[in-house]
PDB file of N, CA and C in Angstrom:
ATOM      1  N   MET R   1       6.912  -2.547  12.432  1.00 89.00           N
ATOM      2  CA  MET R   1       5.760  -3.281  12.899  1.00 89.00           C
ATOM      3  C   MET R   1       6.168  -4.656  13.471  1.00 89.00           C
ATOM      4  N   VAL R   2       7.129  -5.309  12.829  1.00 91.00           N
ATOM      5  CA  VAL R   2       7.592  -6.610  13.302  1.00 91.00           C
ATOM      6  C   VAL R   2       8.288  -6.458  14.654  1.00 91.00           C
ATOM      7  N   ARG R   3       9.071  -5.412  14.811  1.00 93.00           N
ATOM      8  CA  ARG R   3       9.747  -5.173  16.088  1.00 93.00           C
ATOM      9  C   ARG R   3       8.743  -4.959  17.213  1.00 93.00           C
ATOM     10  N   LEU R   4       7.668  -4.260  16.914  1.00 92.00           N
ATOM     11  CA  LEU R   4       6.629  -4.014  17.914  1.00 92.00           C
ATOM     12  C   LEU R   4       5.970  -5.337  18.316  1.00 92.00           C
ATOM     13  N   ALA R   5       5.705  -6.208  17.365  1.00 92.00           N
ATOM     14  CA  ALA R   5       5.093  -7.506  17.652  1.00 92.00           C
ATOM     15  C   ALA R   5       6.030  -8.369  18.499  1.00 92.00           C
ATOM     16  N   ILE R   6       7.312  -8.371  18.172  1.00 93.00           N
ATOM     17  CA  ILE R   6       8.288  -9.153  18.938  1.00 93.00           C
ATOM     18  C   ILE R   6       8.401  -8.607  20.355  1.00 93.00           C
ATOM     19  N   TRP R   7       8.478  -7.270  20.473  1.00 92.00           N
ATOM     20  CA  TRP R   7       8.553  -6.650  21.791  1.00 92.00           C
ATOM     21  C   TRP R   7       7.320  -6.966  22.613  1.00 92.00           C
ATOM     22  N   LEU R   8       6.144  -6.890  22.004  1.00 92.00           N
ATOM     23  CA  LEU R   8       4.899  -7.168  22.709  1.00 92.00           C
ATOM     24  C   LEU R   8       4.850  -8.627  23.165  1.00 92.00           C
ATOM     25  N   PHE R   9       5.245  -9.552  22.299  1.00 90.00           N
ATOM     26  CA  PHE R   9       5.253 -10.970  22.634  1.00 90.00           C
ATOM     27  C   PHE R   9       6.214 -11.248  23.786  1.00 90.00           C
ATOM     28  N   ALA R  10       7.397 -10.648  23.741  1.00 92.00           N
ATOM     29  CA  ALA R  10       8.386 -10.849  24.801  1.00 92.00           C
ATOM     30  C   ALA R  10       7.904 -10.264  26.122  1.00 92.00           C
ATOM     31  N   THR R  11       7.282  -9.108  26.078  1.00 94.00           N
ATOM     32  CA  THR R  11       6.784  -8.466  27.296  1.00 94.00           C
ATOM     33  C   THR R  11       5.674  -9.282  27.938  1.00 94.00           C
ATOM     34  N   VAL R  12       4.751  -9.758  27.128  1.00 92.00           N
ATOM     35  CA  VAL R  12       3.653 -10.577  27.655  1.00 92.00           C
ATOM     36  C   VAL R  12       4.201 -11.887  28.226  1.00 92.00           C
ATOM     37  N   GLY R  13       5.143 -12.504  27.553  1.00 91.00           N
ATOM     38  CA  GLY R  13       5.752 -13.742  28.054  1.00 91.00           C
ATOM     39  C   GLY R  13       6.470 -13.530  29.373  1.00 91.00           C
ATOM     40  N   PHE R  14       7.215 -12.444  29.477  1.00 91.00           N
ATOM     41  CA  PHE R  14       7.914 -12.123  30.714  1.00 91.00           C
ATOM     42  C   PHE R  14       6.916 -11.861  31.847  1.00 91.00           C
ATOM     43  N   ALA R  15       5.861 -11.121  31.549  1.00 92.00           N
ATOM     44  CA  ALA R  15       4.846 -10.819  32.565  1.00 92.00           C
ATOM     45  C   ALA R  15       4.157 -12.098  33.028  1.00 92.00           C
ATOM     46  N   TYR R  16       3.844 -12.975  32.101  1.00 91.00           N
ATOM     47  CA  TYR R  16       3.201 -14.244  32.459  1.00 91.00           C
ATOM     48  C   TYR R  16       4.117 -15.072  33.363  1.00 91.00           C
ATOM     49  N   GLY R  17       5.392 -15.176  33.014  1.00 88.00           N
ATOM     50  CA  GLY R  17       6.349 -15.918  33.839  1.00 88.00           C
ATOM     51  C   GLY R  17       6.500 -15.315  35.227  1.00 88.00           C
ATOM     52  N   THR R  18       6.495 -14.006  35.306  1.00 90.00           N
ATOM     53  CA  THR R  18       6.605 -13.333  36.597  1.00 90.00           C
ATOM     54  C   THR R  18       5.391 -13.615  37.469  1.00 90.00           C
ATOM     55  N   VAL R  19       4.207 -13.565  36.881  1.00 88.00           N
ATOM     56  CA  VAL R  19       2.979 -13.843  37.637  1.00 88.00           C
ATOM     57  C   VAL R  19       2.978 -15.290  38.129  1.00 88.00           C
ATOM     58  N   GLN R  20       3.388 -16.226  37.301  1.00 85.00           N
ATOM     59  CA  GLN R  20       3.444 -17.632  37.706  1.00 85.00           C
ATOM     60  C   GLN R  20       4.435 -17.832  38.854  1.00 85.00           C
ATOM     61  N   ALA R  21       5.587 -17.194  38.773  1.00 82.00           N
ATOM     62  CA  ALA R  21       6.585 -17.306  39.842  1.00 82.00           C
ATOM     63  C   ALA R  21       6.046 -16.690  41.128  1.00 82.00           C
ATOM     64  N   TRP R  22       5.337 -15.597  41.014  1.00 83.00           N
ATOM     65  CA  TRP R  22       4.780 -14.931  42.186  1.00 83.00           C
ATOM     66  C   TRP R  22       3.724 -15.809  42.854  1.00 83.00           C
ATOM     67  N   ARG R  23       2.917 -16.466  42.049  1.00 81.00           N
ATOM     68  CA  ARG R  23       1.852 -17.323  42.598  1.00 81.00           C
ATOM     69  C   ARG R  23       2.405 -18.547  43.318  1.00 81.00           C
ATOM     70  N   THR R  24       3.510 -19.091  42.863  1.00 75.00           N
ATOM     71  CA  THR R  24       4.045 -20.328  43.439  1.00 75.00           C
ATOM     72  C   THR R  24       5.214 -20.072  44.385  1.00 75.00           C
ATOM     73  N   ARG R  25       5.446 -18.845  44.791  1.00 75.00           N
ATOM     74  CA  ARG R  25       6.612 -18.510  45.617  1.00 75.00           C
ATOM     75  C   ARG R  25       6.575 -19.175  46.979  1.00 75.00           C
ATOM     76  N   ASN R  26       5.395 -19.466  47.511  1.00 72.00           N
ATOM     77  CA  ASN R  26       5.290 -20.063  48.840  1.00 72.00           C
ATOM     78  C   ASN R  26       5.039 -21.567  48.791  1.00 72.00           C
ATOM     79  N   ASN R  27       5.177 -22.161  47.632  1.00 63.00           N
ATOM     80  CA  ASN R  27       4.985 -23.601  47.482  1.00 63.00           C
ATOM     81  C   ASN R  27       6.112 -24.314  48.217  1.00 63.00           C
ATOM     82  N   PRO R  28       5.802 -25.187  49.183  1.00 55.00           N
ATOM     83  CA  PRO R  28       6.856 -25.806  49.980  1.00 55.00           C
ATOM     84  C   PRO R  28       7.768 -26.754  49.220  1.00 55.00           C
ATOM     85  N   GLN R  29       7.299 -27.335  48.127  1.00 53.00           N
ATOM     86  CA  GLN R  29       8.144 -28.240  47.356  1.00 53.00           C
ATOM     87  C   GLN R  29       7.801 -28.120  45.879  1.00 53.00           C
ATOM     88  N   PRO R  30       8.747 -28.378  44.999  1.00 53.00           N
ATOM     89  CA  PRO R  30       8.485 -28.276  43.564  1.00 53.00           C
ATOM     90  C   PRO R  30       7.400 -29.240  43.119  1.00 53.00           C
ATOM     91  N   ALA R  31       6.707 -28.869  42.052  1.00 50.00           N
ATOM     92  CA  ALA R  31       5.614 -29.691  41.539  1.00 50.00           C
ATOM     93  C   ALA R  31       6.095 -31.065  41.086  1.00 50.00           C
ATOM     94  N   CYS R  32       7.351 -31.172  40.663  1.00 54.00           N
ATOM     95  CA  CYS R  32       7.856 -32.460  40.192  1.00 54.00           C
ATOM     96  C   CYS R  32       7.980 -33.473  41.334  1.00 54.00           C
ATOM     97  N   TRP R  33       7.924 -33.026  42.594  1.00 53.00           N
ATOM     98  CA  TRP R  33       8.023 -33.934  43.729  1.00 53.00           C
ATOM     99  C   TRP R  33       6.675 -34.497  44.123  1.00 53.00           C
ATOM    100  N   GLU R  34       5.589 -33.953  43.581  1.00 54.00           N
ATOM    101  CA  GLU R  34       4.270 -34.410  43.979  1.00 54.00           C
ATOM    102  C   GLU R  34       4.053 -35.850  43.532  1.00 54.00           C
ATOM    103  N   GLY R  35       3.442 -36.616  44.379  1.00 62.00           N
ATOM    104  CA  GLY R  35       3.107 -37.982  44.026  1.00 62.00           C
ATOM    105  C   GLY R  35       4.258 -38.959  44.153  1.00 62.00           C
ATOM    106  N   THR R  36       5.329 -38.582  44.793  1.00 71.00           N
ATOM    107  CA  THR R  36       6.433 -39.524  44.947  1.00 71.00           C
ATOM    108  C   THR R  36       6.107 -40.523  46.058  1.00 71.00           C
ATOM    109  N   THR R  37       6.663 -41.691  45.930  1.00 75.00           N
ATOM    110  CA  THR R  37       6.434 -42.758  46.893  1.00 75.00           C
ATOM    111  C   THR R  37       7.732 -43.028  47.640  1.00 75.00           C
ATOM    112  N   ALA R  38       7.646 -43.049  48.936  1.00 78.00           N
ATOM    113  CA  ALA R  38       8.826 -43.354  49.742  1.00 78.00           C
ATOM    114  C   ALA R  38       9.105 -44.853  49.683  1.00 78.00           C
ATOM    115  N   PRO R  39      10.369 -45.235  49.650  1.00 77.00           N
ATOM    116  CA  PRO R  39      10.700 -46.657  49.589  1.00 77.00           C
ATOM    117  C   PRO R  39      10.150 -47.446  50.772  1.00 77.00           C
ATOM    118  N   THR R  40       9.968 -46.794  51.911  1.00 79.00           N
ATOM    119  CA  THR R  40       9.441 -47.491  53.088  1.00 79.00           C
ATOM    120  C   THR R  40       7.958 -47.812  52.945  1.00 79.00           C
ATOM    121  N   GLU R  41       7.284 -47.186  51.972  1.00 83.00           N
ATOM    122  CA  GLU R  41       5.866 -47.440  51.742  1.00 83.00           C
ATOM    123  C   GLU R  41       5.620 -48.631  50.816  1.00 83.00           C
ATOM    124  N   ILE R  42       6.676 -49.186  50.235  1.00 87.00           N
ATOM    125  CA  ILE R  42       6.556 -50.284  49.272  1.00 87.00           C
ATOM    126  C   ILE R  42       6.524 -51.606  50.027  1.00 87.00           C
ATOM    127  N   PRO R  43       5.452 -52.391  49.853  1.00 89.00           N
ATOM    128  CA  PRO R  43       5.403 -53.701  50.519  1.00 89.00           C
ATOM    129  C   PRO R  43       6.471 -54.649  49.954  1.00 89.00           C
ATOM    130  N   ALA R  44       7.041 -55.450  50.817  1.00 88.00           N
ATOM    131  CA  ALA R  44       8.069 -56.411  50.389  1.00 88.00           C
ATOM    132  C   ALA R  44       7.509 -57.403  49.382  1.00 88.00           C
ATOM    133  N   ASP R  45       6.208 -57.711  49.481  1.00 90.00           N
ATOM    134  CA  ASP R  45       5.597 -58.637  48.522  1.00 90.00           C
ATOM    135  C   ASP R  45       5.632 -58.068  47.103  1.00 90.00           C
ATOM    136  N   ASP R  46       5.483 -56.758  46.962  1.00 90.00           N
ATOM    137  CA  ASP R  46       5.553 -56.140  45.639  1.00 90.00           C
ATOM    138  C   ASP R  46       6.963 -56.252  45.063  1.00 90.00           C
ATOM    139  N   VAL R  47       7.959 -56.095  45.907  1.00 91.00           N
ATOM    140  CA  VAL R  47       9.346 -56.219  45.453  1.00 91.00           C
ATOM    141  C   VAL R  47       9.613 -57.663  45.028  1.00 91.00           C
ATOM    142  N   ARG R  48       9.136 -58.611  45.826  1.00 91.00           N
ATOM    143  CA  ARG R  48       9.327 -60.032  45.476  1.00 91.00           C
ATOM    144  C   ARG R  48       8.597 -60.397  44.189  1.00 91.00           C
ATOM    145  N   SER R  49       7.393 -59.877  43.992  1.00 91.00           N
ATOM    146  CA  SER R  49       6.650 -60.207  42.772  1.00 91.00           C
ATOM    147  C   SER R  49       7.309 -59.580  41.550  1.00 91.00           C
ATOM    148  N   ALA R  50       7.891 -58.396  41.696  1.00 91.00           N
ATOM    149  CA  ALA R  50       8.612 -57.781  40.576  1.00 91.00           C
ATOM    150  C   ALA R  50       9.824 -58.622  40.208  1.00 91.00           C
ATOM    151  N   LEU R  51      10.511 -59.156  41.213  1.00 90.00           N
ATOM    152  CA  LEU R  51      11.661 -60.027  40.949  1.00 90.00           C
ATOM    153  C   LEU R  51      11.231 -61.368  40.367  1.00 90.00           C
ATOM    154  N   ALA R  52      10.106 -61.876  40.813  1.00 90.00           N
ATOM    155  CA  ALA R  52       9.634 -63.175  40.333  1.00 90.00           C
ATOM    156  C   ALA R  52       9.198 -63.107  38.874  1.00 90.00           C
ATOM    157  N   SER R  53       8.836 -61.906  38.410  1.00 88.00           N
ATOM    158  CA  SER R  53       8.352 -61.775  37.036  1.00 88.00           C
ATOM    159  C   SER R  53       9.467 -61.867  35.999  1.00 88.00           C
ATOM    160  N   THR R  54      10.723 -61.800  36.439  1.00 86.00           N
ATOM    161  CA  THR R  54      11.841 -61.830  35.502  1.00 86.00           C
ATOM    162  C   THR R  54      13.103 -62.329  36.206  1.00 86.00           C
ATOM    163  N   ASP R  55      14.071 -62.738  35.425  1.00 80.00           N
ATOM    164  CA  ASP R  55      15.352 -63.161  35.992  1.00 80.00           C
ATOM    165  C   ASP R  55      16.382 -62.047  35.966  1.00 80.00           C
ATOM    166  N   ASP R  56      16.049 -60.952  35.293  1.00 89.00           N
ATOM    167  CA  ASP R  56      17.020 -59.873  35.123  1.00 89.00           C
ATOM    168  C   ASP R  56      16.679 -58.696  36.025  1.00 89.00           C
ATOM    169  N   ARG R  57      17.683 -57.979  36.411  1.00 91.00           N
ATOM    170  CA  ARG R  57      17.543 -56.863  37.356  1.00 91.00           C
ATOM    171  C   ARG R  57      16.760 -55.685  36.764  1.00 91.00           C
ATOM    172  N   ILE R  58      17.088 -55.266  35.550  1.00 93.00           N
ATOM    173  CA  ILE R  58      16.468 -54.074  34.965  1.00 93.00           C
ATOM    174  C   ILE R  58      14.968 -54.254  34.739  1.00 93.00           C
ATOM    175  N   PRO R  59      14.496 -55.365  34.153  1.00 94.00           N
ATOM    176  CA  PRO R  59      13.050 -55.541  34.037  1.00 94.00           C
ATOM    177  C   PRO R  59      12.342 -55.611  35.391  1.00 94.00           C
ATOM    178  N   ALA R  60      13.033 -56.115  36.406  1.00 93.00           N
ATOM    179  CA  ALA R  60      12.436 -56.153  37.746  1.00 93.00           C
ATOM    180  C   ALA R  60      12.252 -54.741  38.287  1.00 93.00           C
ATOM    181  N   ILE R  61      13.225 -53.886  38.051  1.00 93.00           N
ATOM    182  CA  ILE R  61      13.116 -52.484  38.476  1.00 93.00           C
ATOM    183  C   ILE R  61      11.967 -51.812  37.744  1.00 93.00           C
ATOM    184  N   LYS R  62      11.864 -52.059  36.437  1.00 93.00           N
ATOM    185  CA  LYS R  62      10.770 -51.482  35.649  1.00 93.00           C
ATOM    186  C   LYS R  62       9.420 -51.976  36.156  1.00 93.00           C
ATOM    187  N   ALA R  63       9.329 -53.261  36.456  1.00 92.00           N
ATOM    188  CA  ALA R  63       8.068 -53.824  36.950  1.00 92.00           C
ATOM    189  C   ALA R  63       7.673 -53.204  38.280  1.00 92.00           C
ATOM    190  N   LEU R  64       8.641 -53.001  39.151  1.00 92.00           N
ATOM    191  CA  LEU R  64       8.358 -52.386  40.448  1.00 92.00           C
ATOM    192  C   LEU R  64       7.894 -50.946  40.273  1.00 92.00           C
ATOM    193  N   ARG R  65       8.507 -50.214  39.354  1.00 91.00           N
ATOM    194  CA  ARG R  65       8.111 -48.829  39.122  1.00 91.00           C
ATOM    195  C   ARG R  65       6.750 -48.742  38.441  1.00 91.00           C
ATOM    196  N   GLU R  66       6.366 -49.769  37.682  1.00 91.00           N
ATOM    197  CA  GLU R  66       5.019 -49.791  37.107  1.00 91.00           C
ATOM    198  C   GLU R  66       3.973 -50.021  38.190  1.00 91.00           C
ATOM    199  N   LEU R  67       4.322 -50.830  39.183  1.00 90.00           N
ATOM    200  CA  LEU R  67       3.405 -51.051  40.307  1.00 90.00           C
ATOM    201  C   LEU R  67       3.266 -49.802  41.167  1.00 90.00           C
ATOM    202  N   HIS R  68       4.351 -49.042  41.279  1.00 88.00           N
ATOM    203  CA  HIS R  68       4.388 -47.835  42.119  1.00 88.00           C
ATOM    204  C   HIS R  68       4.965 -46.683  41.301  1.00 88.00           C
ATOM    205  N   PRO R  69       4.136 -45.997  40.510  1.00 87.00           N
ATOM    206  CA  PRO R  69       4.633 -44.960  39.599  1.00 87.00           C
ATOM    207  C   PRO R  69       5.375 -43.811  40.279  1.00 87.00           C
ATOM    208  N   GLY R  70       5.112 -43.540  41.544  1.00 86.00           N
ATOM    209  CA  GLY R  70       5.802 -42.449  42.218  1.00 86.00           C
ATOM    210  C   GLY R  70       7.165 -42.828  42.763  1.00 86.00           C
ATOM    211  N   LEU R  71       7.554 -44.071  42.584  1.00 89.00           N
ATOM    212  CA  LEU R  71       8.834 -44.553  43.118  1.00 89.00           C
ATOM    213  C   LEU R  71       9.966 -44.112  42.201  1.00 89.00           C
ATOM    214  N   GLY R  72      11.001 -43.543  42.771  1.00 89.00           N
ATOM    215  CA  GLY R  72      12.152 -43.088  41.993  1.00 89.00           C
ATOM    216  C   GLY R  72      13.004 -44.263  41.511  1.00 89.00           C
ATOM    217  N   LEU R  73      13.787 -44.004  40.490  1.00 91.00           N
ATOM    218  CA  LEU R  73      14.618 -45.056  39.896  1.00 91.00           C
ATOM    219  C   LEU R  73      15.642 -45.592  40.896  1.00 91.00           C
ATOM    220  N   LYS R  74      16.338 -44.716  41.591  1.00 92.00           N
ATOM    221  CA  LYS R  74      17.354 -45.161  42.550  1.00 92.00           C
ATOM    222  C   LYS R  74      16.723 -45.946  43.686  1.00 92.00           C
ATOM    223  N   ASP R  75      15.568 -45.481  44.174  1.00 92.00           N
ATOM    224  CA  ASP R  75      14.892 -46.191  45.258  1.00 92.00           C
ATOM    225  C   ASP R  75      14.442 -47.580  44.809  1.00 92.00           C
ATOM    226  N   ALA R  76      13.914 -47.678  43.595  1.00 92.00           N
ATOM    227  CA  ALA R  76      13.499 -48.979  43.068  1.00 92.00           C
ATOM    228  C   ALA R  76      14.703 -49.899  42.912  1.00 92.00           C
ATOM    229  N   MET R  77      15.785 -49.355  42.414  1.00 93.00           N
ATOM    230  CA  MET R  77      17.004 -50.150  42.240  1.00 93.00           C
ATOM    231  C   MET R  77      17.508 -50.651  43.592  1.00 93.00           C
ATOM    232  N   ASP R  78      17.502 -49.788  44.594  1.00 93.00           N
ATOM    233  CA  ASP R  78      17.969 -50.193  45.921  1.00 93.00           C
ATOM    234  C   ASP R  78      17.087 -51.291  46.512  1.00 93.00           C
ATOM    235  N   LEU R  79      15.775 -51.179  46.336  1.00 93.00           N
ATOM    236  CA  LEU R  79      14.861 -52.197  46.855  1.00 93.00           C
ATOM    237  C   LEU R  79      15.079 -53.539  46.161  1.00 93.00           C
ATOM    238  N   ILE R  80      15.218 -53.495  44.840  1.00 93.00           N
ATOM    239  CA  ILE R  80      15.438 -54.738  44.078  1.00 93.00           C
ATOM    240  C   ILE R  80      16.775 -55.360  44.471  1.00 93.00           C
ATOM    241  N   ASP R  81      17.814 -54.551  44.565  1.00 92.00           N
ATOM    242  CA  ASP R  81      19.139 -55.080  44.928  1.00 92.00           C
ATOM    243  C   ASP R  81      19.132 -55.675  46.333  1.00 92.00           C
ATOM    244  N   ALA R  82      18.445 -55.024  47.258  1.00 91.00           N
ATOM    245  CA  ALA R  82      18.374 -55.549  48.619  1.00 91.00           C
ATOM    246  C   ALA R  82      17.638 -56.886  48.637  1.00 91.00           C
ATOM    247  N   GLN R  83      16.568 -56.983  47.880  1.00 89.00           N
ATOM    248  CA  GLN R  83      15.806 -58.239  47.838  1.00 89.00           C
ATOM    249  C   GLN R  83      16.621 -59.333  47.162  1.00 89.00           C
ATOM    250  N   ARG R  84      17.342 -58.992  46.099  1.00 86.00           N
ATOM    251  CA  ARG R  84      18.181 -59.984  45.418  1.00 86.00           C
ATOM    252  C   ARG R  84      19.272 -60.478  46.351  1.00 86.00           C
ATOM    253  N   GLY R  85      19.807 -59.593  47.179  1.00 84.00           N
ATOM    254  CA  GLY R  85      20.829 -59.973  48.159  1.00 84.00           C
ATOM    255  C   GLY R  85      20.282 -60.946  49.185  1.00 84.00           C
ATOM    256  N   GLU R  86      19.025 -60.760  49.584  1.00 76.00           N
ATOM    257  CA  GLU R  86      18.396 -61.666  50.562  1.00 76.00           C
ATOM    258  C   GLU R  86      18.114 -63.029  49.938  1.00 76.00           C
ATOM    259  N   GLN R  87      17.827 -63.040  48.623  1.00 70.00           N
ATOM    260  CA  GLN R  87      17.485 -64.315  47.968  1.00 70.00           C
ATOM    261  C   GLN R  87      18.722 -65.122  47.596  1.00 70.00           C
ATOM    262  N   GLY R  88      19.865 -64.482  47.648  1.00 63.00           N
ATOM    263  CA  GLY R  88      21.081 -65.197  47.274  1.00 63.00           C
ATOM    264  C   GLY R  88      21.481 -64.857  45.848  1.00 63.00           C
ATOM    265  N   PRO R  89      22.633 -65.303  45.424  1.00 57.00           N
ATOM    266  CA  PRO R  89      23.163 -64.908  44.121  1.00 57.00           C
ATOM    267  C   PRO R  89      22.473 -65.565  42.932  1.00 57.00           C
ATOM    268  N   HIS R  90      21.715 -66.637  43.144  1.00 51.00           N
ATOM    269  CA  HIS R  90      21.162 -67.370  41.999  1.00 51.00           C
ATOM    270  C   HIS R  90      19.703 -67.133  41.764  1.00 51.00           C
ATOM    271  N   HIS R  91      19.203 -65.995  42.016  1.00 49.00           N
ATOM    272  CA  HIS R  91      17.905 -65.659  41.513  1.00 49.00           C
ATOM    273  C   HIS R  91      17.680 -64.240  41.339  1.00 49.00           C
TER     274      HIS R  91
END
């Protein structure tokens, strides 16, 4: 009886996964990409305000990503580093 229950559970799980894959087969991009923000869409004022809120690089990156939740970590880091480069080494 236990083997039958395990077999039934595995079969239903496999069937469910197959149906889900079949339904999303024509999806042009993975669901994890939805809602992402391109770095070119970020206003320079937001980058400057994130930097102004702290003297350290990591909190500035976090602040920028809080302002723009769809922004990726690398993109936020690149924007902050570029802005820090424009401001000079002492800020």
